[in-house]
Coordinates of N, CA, C and O in Angstrom, one line a residue:
M574 N 58.7 92.3 124.9 CA 60.4 92.1 125.1 C 60.2 91.2 123.2 O 61.3 92.4 121.8
R575 N 59.7 91.0 122.9 CA 59.4 90.7 121.6 C 58.5 91.3 120.3 O 59.6 91.5 119.4
L576 N 57.7 92.2 120.9 CA 57.7 93.4 120.2 C 58.5 94.7 120.1 O 59.3 94.5 119.1
Y577 N 59.3 94.8 121.2 CA 60.5 96.0 121.0 C 61.6 95.3 119.7 O 62.4 96.0 119.2
T578 N 61.4 93.9 119.7 CA 62.6 93.4 119.3 C 62.5 93.2 117.5 O 62.8 94.2 117.1
Y579 N 61.2 93.3 117.8 CA 60.0 93.3 116.2 C 60.7 94.9 115.5 O 60.7 95.3 114.5
I580 N 60.3 95.1 116.6 CA 60.3 96.8 116.0 C 61.3 97.4 116.0 O 61.8 98.6 115.0
F581 N 62.2 97.1 116.5 CA 63.8 97.6 116.0 C 64.1 97.2 115.1 O 64.6 98.1 114.0
F582 N 64.0 96.0 114.7 CA 64.0 95.0 113.3 C 63.6 96.0 112.3 O 63.9 96.0 110.8
V583 N 62.3 96.2 112.5 CA 61.2 96.9 111.2 C 62.0 98.3 111.3 O 61.7 98.7 110.2
I584 N 62.0 98.9 111.8 CA 63.4 100.7 111.4 C 64.3 100.6 111.2 O 64.8 100.8 109.9
L585 N 65.3 99.8 112.2 CA 67.1 98.9 111.6 C 67.2 98.9 109.7 O 67.8 98.7 109.4
L586 N 66.4 97.6 109.7 CA 66.4 96.9 108.5 C 66.0 97.9 107.4 O 67.2 97.8 106.8
P587 N 65.2 98.9 107.5 CA 65.1 99.4 106.3 C 66.2 100.2 105.8 O 66.9 101.4 104.7
L588 N 67.1 101.4 106.9 CA 68.1 102.2 107.2 C 69.1 101.4 106.8 O 70.4 101.9 105.9
M589 N 69.3 99.3 107.3 CA 70.8 98.9 106.6 C 70.3 98.3 105.8 O 71.8 99.0 104.4
L590 N 69.0 98.6 104.5 CA 68.1 98.0 104.0 C 69.3 99.5 102.6 O 69.5 99.2 101.1
S591 N 68.9 100.8 103.1 CA 69.3 101.4 102.5 C 70.4 102.0 102.2 O 70.9 103.0 101.2
G592 N 71.2 101.4 102.6 CA 72.8 101.8 102.3 C 73.4 103.1 102.3 O 73.1 104.1 103.1
C593 N 74.0 103.8 101.1 CA 74.2 105.0 100.9 C 73.2 106.3 100.8 O 72.7 107.6 100.3
G594 N 71.4 105.4 101.1 CA 70.9 106.5 100.9 C 70.5 107.8 102.1 O 70.1 109.0 101.5
S595 N 71.9 107.1 102.6 CA 71.7 108.5 103.5 C 72.8 109.4 103.5 O 72.7 110.6 103.2
V596 N 73.7 109.3 102.2 CA 74.4 110.3 101.8 C 73.8 111.5 101.2 O 74.3 112.4 101.5
P597 N 72.7 111.5 100.7 CA 71.7 112.4 100.2 C 72.0 113.6 101.2 O 71.5 114.8 101.1
L598 N 71.5 113.1 102.7 CA 70.7 113.7 104.2 C 71.8 114.9 104.4 O 71.9 116.0 104.5
M599 N 73.8 114.3 104.0 CA 74.5 114.8 104.3 C 74.4 116.8 102.8 O 74.6 117.8 104.1
H600 N 74.2 116.3 102.5 CA 74.3 117.8 101.1 C 72.9 118.9 101.5 O 73.1 119.7 101.7
H601 N 71.6 118.2 102.4 CA 70.9 118.9 102.8 C 71.3 119.7 104.5 O 70.3 120.8 104.8
L602 N 71.7 118.9 104.8 CA 72.3 119.9 106.0 C 72.9 120.3 106.3 O 73.9 121.8 106.4
N603 N 74.0 120.7 104.4 CA 74.9 121.9 104.3 C 74.8 123.0 103.8 O 74.0 122.6 102.6
P604 N 74.3 123.8 104.7 CA 74.2 125.0 103.7 C 74.5 125.7 102.1 O 74.2 126.4 101.5
D605 N 75.4 125.0 102.0 CA 76.3 125.6 100.7 C 76.2 124.3 99.9 O 76.5 123.9 98.8
S606 N 75.3 122.8 99.9 CA 75.3 122.3 99.4 C 74.0 122.8 97.7 O 74.3 121.4 97.2
H607 N 73.7 123.4 97.8 CA 73.5 124.2 96.3 C 74.0 124.1 95.5 O 74.4 124.2 94.2
Q608 N 75.5 125.1 95.7 CA 76.8 125.2 94.9 C 77.0 123.8 94.8 O 77.5 123.7 93.5
I609 N 77.2 123.0 96.3 CA 78.0 121.9 95.7 C 77.9 121.0 94.5 O 77.8 120.2 93.4
K610 N 76.1 121.1 94.2 CA 75.2 120.5 93.3 C 75.5 121.2 92.5 O 75.4 119.7 91.2
L611 N 75.2 122.3 92.1 CA 75.4 123.1 90.5 C 76.8 122.1 90.3 O 76.7 121.9 89.0
G612 N 78.1 122.7 90.3 CA 79.4 121.9 91.0 C 79.3 120.5 90.2 O 79.2 120.1 89.5
E613 N 78.5 119.6 90.9 CA 78.2 118.5 90.9 C 77.9 117.9 89.3 O 77.8 117.0 88.4
K614 N 76.6 118.5 88.7 CA 75.5 119.1 88.1 C 76.9 119.2 86.8 O 77.1 118.7 85.9
A615 N 78.0 120.5 86.9 CA 78.7 120.8 85.7 C 79.3 119.8 85.6 O 80.2 119.6 84.2
F616 N 79.5 118.9 86.5 CA 81.0 118.1 86.6 C 80.2 116.3 85.6 O 81.0 116.3 84.8
A617 N 79.4 116.2 85.2 CA 78.1 115.5 85.3 C 78.6 116.0 83.7 O 78.1 114.6 83.0
A618 N 77.9 116.5 83.6 CA 77.8 117.3 82.0 C 79.1 117.4 81.6 O 78.9 117.3 80.3
G619 N 80.2 117.4 81.8 CA 81.9 117.2 81.5 C 81.7 119.1 81.3 O 83.1 118.8 80.1
K620 N 81.0 119.5 81.8 CA 81.8 121.1 82.5 C 82.9 121.5 83.2 O 83.0 121.9 84.3
Y621 N 84.3 120.4 82.6 CA 85.1 120.6 83.6 C 85.8 121.9 84.0 O 85.6 122.6 85.5
Q622 N 85.3 122.8 83.4 CA 86.1 124.5 84.1 C 85.0 125.1 84.6 O 85.3 125.6 85.9
E623 N 83.7 125.1 84.6 CA 82.5 125.4 85.2 C 82.3 125.1 86.5 O 82.3 125.5 87.3
A624 N 82.2 123.7 86.3 CA 82.7 122.5 87.8 C 83.6 123.5 88.7 O 83.8 123.3 90.1
E625 N 85.3 123.3 87.9 CA 86.3 123.8 89.1 C 86.0 125.1 89.4 O 86.5 125.3 90.5
K626 N 85.8 126.1 88.7 CA 84.9 127.6 89.4 C 84.3 127.3 90.4 O 84.6 128.2 91.9
I627 N 83.3 126.7 90.2 CA 81.6 126.8 91.2 C 83.4 125.7 92.6 O 82.9 126.8 93.8
F628 N 83.5 124.6 92.7 CA 83.7 123.3 93.7 C 85.6 125.3 94.3 O 84.9 124.7 95.6
S629 N 85.1 125.5 93.4 CA 87.2 126.5 94.0 C 86.6 127.8 95.3 O 87.0 128.0 96.1
E630 N 85.1 128.2 94.5 CA 83.5 129.5 95.7 C 84.2 128.9 96.5 O 84.1 129.6 97.7
V631 N 83.4 127.9 96.7 CA 82.6 127.0 98.1 C 84.4 126.8 99.2 O 84.4 127.6 100.1
Y632 N 85.4 126.6 98.4 CA 86.3 125.9 99.2 C 87.4 127.3 99.4 O 87.2 127.3 100.8
D633 N 87.2 128.1 98.4 CA 87.8 129.6 99.6 C 87.1 130.3 99.8 O 87.5 130.9 100.8
G634 N 85.7 130.1 100.1 CA 84.4 131.0 100.6 C 85.2 131.0 101.9 O 85.1 130.2 102.5
N635 N 83.9 131.1 102.3 CA 83.6 131.4 103.8 C 82.8 129.7 104.6 O 81.5 130.3 105.1
S636 N 82.4 128.9 103.0 CA 82.6 127.7 103.8 C 82.1 126.8 105.1 O 83.1 127.1 105.5
T637 N 81.1 126.4 105.4 CA 81.3 125.5 106.7 C 82.4 124.5 106.4 O 83.0 124.1 104.9
K638 N 83.1 123.4 107.2 CA 84.0 123.1 107.6 C 84.4 121.9 106.6 O 85.1 121.2 105.7
E639 N 82.5 121.6 106.5 CA 82.0 119.9 105.6 C 82.1 119.9 104.4 O 82.4 119.8 104.0
A640 N 82.1 121.7 103.3 CA 81.3 122.3 103.1 C 82.9 121.9 102.0 O 83.1 122.3 100.8
K641 N 83.5 122.7 102.5 CA 84.8 123.0 102.4 C 86.0 122.0 102.1 O 86.8 121.7 100.4
N642 N 85.9 120.9 102.5 CA 86.4 119.7 102.5 C 85.4 118.4 101.1 O 86.4 118.0 100.7
T643 N 84.2 118.8 101.0 CA 83.7 118.5 99.9 C 83.9 118.9 99.1 O 84.6 118.2 97.6
A644 N 84.1 120.1 99.1 CA 84.3 121.0 97.3 C 85.9 120.8 97.2 O 86.5 120.5 95.8
L645 N 87.1 120.4 98.0 CA 88.4 119.9 98.3 C 88.0 118.2 97.3 O 88.9 118.9 96.3
Y646 N 87.6 117.7 97.4 CA 87.0 116.3 96.8 C 86.9 116.8 95.7 O 87.6 116.2 94.8
Y647 N 85.4 117.3 95.3 CA 85.1 117.2 93.9 C 86.8 118.3 93.2 O 86.8 118.1 91.5
L648 N 86.4 119.1 93.8 CA 87.7 120.2 92.9 C 89.4 119.5 92.8 O 89.3 119.6 91.5
A649 N 89.8 118.1 93.8 CA 91.0 117.2 92.7 C 90.8 116.7 91.7 O 91.5 116.3 90.9
S650 N 89.3 116.1 91.7 CA 89.2 115.1 90.8 C 89.4 116.4 89.4 O 89.0 115.4 88.3
T651 N 87.8 117.3 90.0 CA 87.9 118.0 88.6 C 89.1 118.3 87.9 O 89.5 118.8 86.6
R652 N 90.4 118.6 88.6 CA 91.5 119.5 88.5 C 92.5 117.6 87.9 O 93.5 117.8 86.9
I653 N 92.7 116.6 88.1 CA 92.8 115.5 88.0 C 92.1 115.2 86.3 O 93.5 114.4 85.7
I654 N 90.9 115.7 85.7 CA 90.2 115.6 84.4 C 91.2 117.2 83.7 O 92.1 116.3 82.7
T655 N 91.7 117.9 84.1 CA 91.3 118.9 83.1 C 93.5 119.3 83.7 O 94.1 120.0 82.6
A656 N 93.8 118.8 83.9 CA 95.4 118.3 83.7 C 95.5 117.9 82.5 O 95.8 117.5 81.8
Q657 N 96.6 119.7 82.0 CA 97.8 119.7 81.0 C 98.8 118.4 80.8 O 99.1 118.4 79.6
N658 N 100.0 118.5 82.3 CA 100.6 117.6 82.1 C 100.8 116.7 83.2 O 99.5 116.8 84.2
T659 N 102.0 116.0 83.1 CA 102.0 115.2 84.6 C 101.6 116.2 85.7 O 101.9 115.9 87.1
S660 N 102.4 117.2 85.4 CA 102.7 118.1 87.1 C 101.2 118.7 87.0 O 101.4 118.9 88.4
Q661 N 100.7 119.5 86.7 CA 99.1 119.8 87.1 C 98.7 118.1 87.6 O 98.0 118.8 88.6
F662 N 99.0 116.9 87.1 CA 98.2 115.8 87.6 C 98.5 115.9 89.1 O 97.7 115.8 89.6
M663 N 100.1 115.9 89.2 CA 100.6 115.6 90.6 C 100.0 116.3 91.6 O 99.5 116.0 92.6
S664 N 100.2 117.4 90.7 CA 98.7 118.5 91.9 C 98.0 118.0 92.2 O 97.0 118.5 93.9
A665 N 96.9 117.9 91.4 CA 95.8 118.4 91.3 C 95.6 116.4 92.5 O 94.7 116.5 93.3
V666 N 96.5 115.7 92.4 CA 96.4 114.4 92.9 C 96.8 114.7 95.0 O 96.6 114.0 95.9
G667 N 97.6 115.9 94.9 CA 97.9 115.5 95.8 C 97.4 116.8 97.0 O 96.7 116.8 98.4
L668 N 96.6 117.5 96.6 CA 95.5 117.7 96.5 C 94.2 117.6 97.9 O 94.4 117.3 98.5
L669 N 94.9 115.8 97.2 CA 93.7 115.0 97.8 C 93.6 114.2 98.8 O 93.4 113.6 99.6
E670 N 95.3 114.1 99.2 CA 95.9 114.1 100.3 C 95.8 115.9 102.1 O 95.7 114.8 102.7
E671 N 94.8 116.1 101.0 CA 94.8 117.4 102.3 C 92.9 117.4 102.9 O 91.9 117.3 103.8
W672 N 92.2 116.1 101.8 CA 90.7 115.7 101.8 C 90.8 115.0 102.9 O 91.9 113.9 103.2
K673 N 90.4 114.9 103.7 CA 89.6 114.3 104.9 C 88.6 113.0 104.8 O 87.2 114.2 104.0
T674 N 87.9 112.6 104.9 CA 86.6 111.8 104.9 C 85.9 112.5 106.3 O 86.1 112.6 107.2
S675 N 84.7 112.9 105.9 CA 84.6 114.2 107.4 C 83.5 113.5 108.0 O 82.5 114.2 108.8
Y676 N 82.6 112.4 107.3 CA 81.7 111.8 108.6 C 82.5 110.3 108.8 O 83.2 109.8 107.9
P677 N 81.0 109.5 109.8 CA 81.9 108.1 109.0 C 81.2 107.1 107.7 O 80.8 107.9 107.3
K678 N 81.7 106.6 107.8 CA 82.7 105.7 106.7 C 81.0 106.3 105.9 O 80.9 105.9 104.5
L679 N 79.6 104.9 105.8 CA 78.5 105.0 105.5 C 78.0 106.5 105.8 O 77.0 106.2 104.9
M680 N 78.4 107.3 105.9 CA 77.4 108.9 105.8 C 78.5 110.1 105.1 O 78.3 111.3 105.8
Y681 N 79.6 109.8 105.0 CA 80.1 110.9 103.7 C 79.4 111.2 102.6 O 78.2 110.9 102.1
G682 N 79.8 112.7 102.2 CA 79.1 113.5 101.5 C 79.5 113.6 99.7 O 78.9 113.7 98.6
E683 N 81.1 113.0 100.1 CA 81.2 112.4 98.3 C 81.2 111.5 98.1 O 81.0 110.6 98.3
D684 N 81.2 111.4 96.6 CA 80.7 110.0 96.0 C 82.1 109.9 95.1 O 82.7 109.9 94.7
P685 N 82.4 108.5 95.3 CA 83.1 107.8 95.5 C 83.3 107.7 93.8 O 84.9 107.9 93.6
D686 N 82.3 107.2 93.1 CA 82.3 107.3 91.6 C 83.3 108.8 91.0 O 83.2 108.5 89.7
V687 N 83.2 109.7 91.6 CA 83.6 111.0 91.0 C 85.0 110.8 90.4 O 85.7 111.3 89.8
L688 N 85.5 110.6 91.7 CA 87.1 110.3 92.2 C 88.1 109.3 90.7 O 88.3 109.2 89.8
K689 N 86.9 108.5 90.7 CA 86.9 107.3 90.3 C 87.1 107.5 88.6 O 88.7 107.3 87.8
K690 N 86.3 108.1 88.6 CA 86.0 108.2 86.7 C 87.5 109.9 86.2 O 87.7 109.6 85.5
A691 N 87.4 110.7 87.5 CA 88.2 111.6 87.1 C 90.1 110.7 87.5 O 90.9 111.6 86.2
L692 N 90.4 109.7 87.6 CA 91.8 109.0 87.7 C 91.2 108.3 86.2 O 92.7 108.0 85.6
E693 N 90.1 107.4 86.2 CA 90.6 107.5 84.7 C 90.3 108.0 83.5 O 91.4 108.1 83.0
V694 N 89.7 108.8 83.5 CA 90.2 110.4 82.5 C 91.4 110.7 82.8 O 92.0 111.0 81.0
G695 N 91.5 111.3 83.9 CA 93.0 111.3 83.9 C 94.5 110.8 83.8 O 95.3 111.4 82.6
S696 N 94.1 109.9 84.0 CA 95.0 109.0 83.8 C 95.8 108.3 82.1 O 96.7 108.4 81.3
K697 N 94.3 108.1 81.5 CA 93.7 108.8 79.8 C 94.5 109.5 79.7 O 95.5 109.2 78.5
N698 N 94.3 111.1 80.0 CA 95.2 112.0 79.1 C 96.9 112.0 79.8 O 97.6 112.5 78.8
M699 N 97.1 111.2 80.6 CA 98.4 111.5 80.6 C 99.1 110.6 79.7 O 100.3 110.7 79.6
A700 N 98.5 109.0 80.0 CA 99.2 108.7 79.2 C 99.0 108.9 77.5 O 100.7 108.7 76.8
G701 N 97.8 109.7 77.2 CA 97.9 109.9 75.9 C 99.0 111.0 75.5 O 100.0 111.1 74.6
Q702 N 99.4 111.8 76.4 CA 100.4 112.7 76.4 C 101.7 112.2 76.8 O 102.5 112.1 75.9
Q703 N 102.6 111.3 77.7 CA 103.4 109.8 76.9 C 103.9 110.0 76.0 O 104.5 109.8 75.4
Q704 N 102.2 109.3 75.3 CA 102.7 108.9 73.9 C 102.8 109.6 72.2 O 103.7 109.6 72.1
S705 N 102.5 111.1 73.3 CA 102.7 112.0 72.5 C 104.1 113.0 72.3 O 104.8 112.5 71.4
L706 N 103.9 112.4 73.8 CA 105.8 112.9 74.4 C 106.6 111.9 73.4 O 108.0 112.4 72.9
R707 N 106.7 110.2 73.7 CA 107.2 108.8 72.9 C 107.1 109.3 71.2 O 108.6 109.5 70.6
R708 N 106.4 109.6 70.8 CA 106.7 109.9 69.0 C 106.9 111.3 69.3 O 107.8 111.2 67.7
T709 N 106.8 112.1 69.5 CA 107.6 113.2 69.1 C 109.5 113.3 69.9 O 110.0 113.8 68.8
V710 N 109.5 112.4 71.0 CA 110.9 112.0 70.8 C 111.6 111.3 70.0 O 112.5 111.8 69.2
A711 N 111.0 110.5 69.4 CA 111.2 109.7 68.4 C 111.0 110.3 66.8 O 113.0 109.7 66.1
N712 N 110.8 111.7 66.3 CA 110.5 112.2 65.3 C 112.0 113.0 65.7 O 112.8 113.3 64.7
Q713 N 112.3 113.9 66.7 CA 113.6 115.3 66.8 C 114.6 114.1 67.1 O 115.8 114.1 66.2
K714 N 114.7 112.5 67.2 CA 115.5 111.5 66.7 C 116.5 111.6 65.7 O 117.8 111.2 65.0
M715 N 114.9 111.1 64.8 CA 115.2 111.0 62.9 C 115.6 112.2 62.8 O 116.8 111.9 62.2
Q716 N 115.7 113.5 62.8 CA 115.3 114.8 62.6 C 117.0 114.9 62.9 O 118.2 115.4 62.1
I717 N 118.1 113.3 64.2 CA 118.8 114.1 64.4 C 120.1 113.8 64.2 O 120.6 114.1 63.0
G718 N 119.6 112.3 63.3 CA 119.9 111.6 62.9 C 120.2 112.4 61.2 O 121.5 111.8 60.8
E719 N 119.2 113.0 60.7 CA 119.7 113.6 59.3 C 120.4 114.5 59.2 O 121.0 114.7 58.4
L720 N 120.4 115.1 60.7 CA 121.4 116.8 60.5 C 122.4 116.0 60.3 O 123.7 117.1 59.9
Q721 N 122.8 115.0 61.5 CA 124.2 114.8 61.5 C 124.7 114.1 59.9 O 125.4 114.5 59.9
E722 N 124.4 113.4 59.4 CA 124.3 113.5 58.3 C 124.4 113.9 56.9 O 125.3 114.4 56.0
D723 N 123.4 115.1 57.0 CA 123.7 116.2 56.3 C 124.8 117.4 56.4 O 126.1 117.5 56.1
V724 N 125.5 117.2 58.3 CA 127.0 117.9 58.9 C 127.7 117.1 58.1 O 128.8 117.8 57.6
K725 N 127.8 115.6 58.3 CA 128.9 114.8 57.5 C 129.1 115.1 56.1 O 130.3 115.1 55.7
T726 N 128.6 115.5 55.3 CA 128.0 115.5 54.1 C 128.7 117.3 53.7 O 129.1 117.2 52.7
L727 N 128.2 117.6 54.6 CA 128.4 119.9 54.4 C 130.2 119.7 54.6 O 131.1 120.0 53.9
Q728 N 130.4 118.5 55.6 CA 131.8 119.0 55.9 C 133.1 117.8 55.1 O 133.8 119.1 54.5
H729 N 132.6 116.6 54.5 CA 132.7 116.3 52.7 C 133.4 117.6 52.2 O 134.3 118.0 51.1
Q730 N 132.0 117.7 52.1 CA 131.8 119.4 50.7 C 133.1 120.2 51.0 O 133.7 121.0 50.2
I731 N 133.4 121.0 51.8 CA 134.4 121.8 52.5 C 135.6 121.3 52.4 O 136.2 122.2 52.2
S732 N 135.5 120.4 52.8 CA 136.8 119.3 52.8 C 137.8 119.5 50.9 O 139.1 119.9 51.0
Q733 N 136.5 119.3 50.6 CA 137.0 119.3 49.0 C 137.3 120.3 49.1 O 137.6 121.1 47.8
L734 N 135.8 121.6 48.8 CA 136.0 122.9 48.1 C 137.8 123.6 49.1 O 137.6 124.1 48.3
E735 N 138.0 123.4 49.4 CA 139.2 123.6 50.7 C 140.5 122.6 49.7 O 141.5 123.6 49.5
A736 N 140.6 121.6 49.2 CA 142.0 121.4 48.8 C 140.6 122.0 46.7 O 142.7 122.1 46.8
I737 N 139.8 122.4 46.6 CA 140.4 123.1 45.2 C 140.5 124.1 45.5 O 141.8 124.9 44.6
D738 N 140.4 124.6 46.8 CA 141.1 126.3 46.7 C 142.9 125.7 47.0 O 142.9 126.9 46.6
Q739 N 143.1 125.2 47.7 CA 144.5 124.9 47.7 C 145.0 124.9 46.1 O 146.2 125.6 46.0
Q740 N 144.3 123.8 45.5 CA 144.9 123.7 44.5 C 145.9 125.0 43.9 O 146.5 125.4 43.3
I741 N 144.0 125.4 43.5 CA 144.0 127.2 43.0 C 145.2 127.8 43.6 O 145.2 128.6 42.6
Q742 N 145.2 128.3 44.5 CA 146.0 128.9 45.4 C 147.9 128.1 45.0 O 148.5 129.7 44.5
E743 N 147.9 127.4 44.6 CA 149.2 126.9 43.7 C 150.2 127.0 42.6 O 150.7 127.5 42.9
K744 N 148.7 126.7 42.2 CA 149.1 127.6 40.5 C 149.0 129.1 40.6 O 149.5 129.4 39.4
R745 N 148.6 129.9 41.1 CA 148.4 131.6 40.9 C 149.8 131.8 42.0 O 150.6 132.4 41.7
K746 N 150.6 131.1 42.4 CA 152.0 131.2 43.1 C 152.9 131.8 41.4 O 153.3 131.4 40.5
P747 N 153.3 133.0 42.3 CA 154.9 132.7 41.3 C 155.6 132.5 40.9 O 155.9 131.2 42.1
L748 N 156.8 132.0 39.9 CA 158.2 131.0 39.8 C 158.7 131.3 40.0 O 159.4 132.3 39.8

């Protein structure tokens, strides 16, 4: 009995210590793993348009359910980064609602660091856009104030010209 327990721990301990070492196994079992790996490499290199294209092809293609789900995860992450406005950002985050963990908790194929990076970059992009919009609004408010002053000046000048015109009209009247 002790021998079996010892053998059990000798086999189980390395598996437990490997942690997420089992994650790449999922990619090797997946027939679309080559495409997903290409997309991951493009993503890691910052080639987000290329990565989005690859993940879209896997997601829209005749892939397995697991491959589509993995592609959806990476596609959402990529679109979060490439979002140009709040609407696109929220749409990309919405894609994550469709994504489901495909495997038991220790055996998922998606890399959580990808999503973390996507959210960090995406939130920085959105913050930058908000700051830019605030500056634009402040500039427009300042321009509106200047235009209102110009309108007041022009109204005053018009009233003075009307008064001068009135005086000229009165002088021209025959007695």
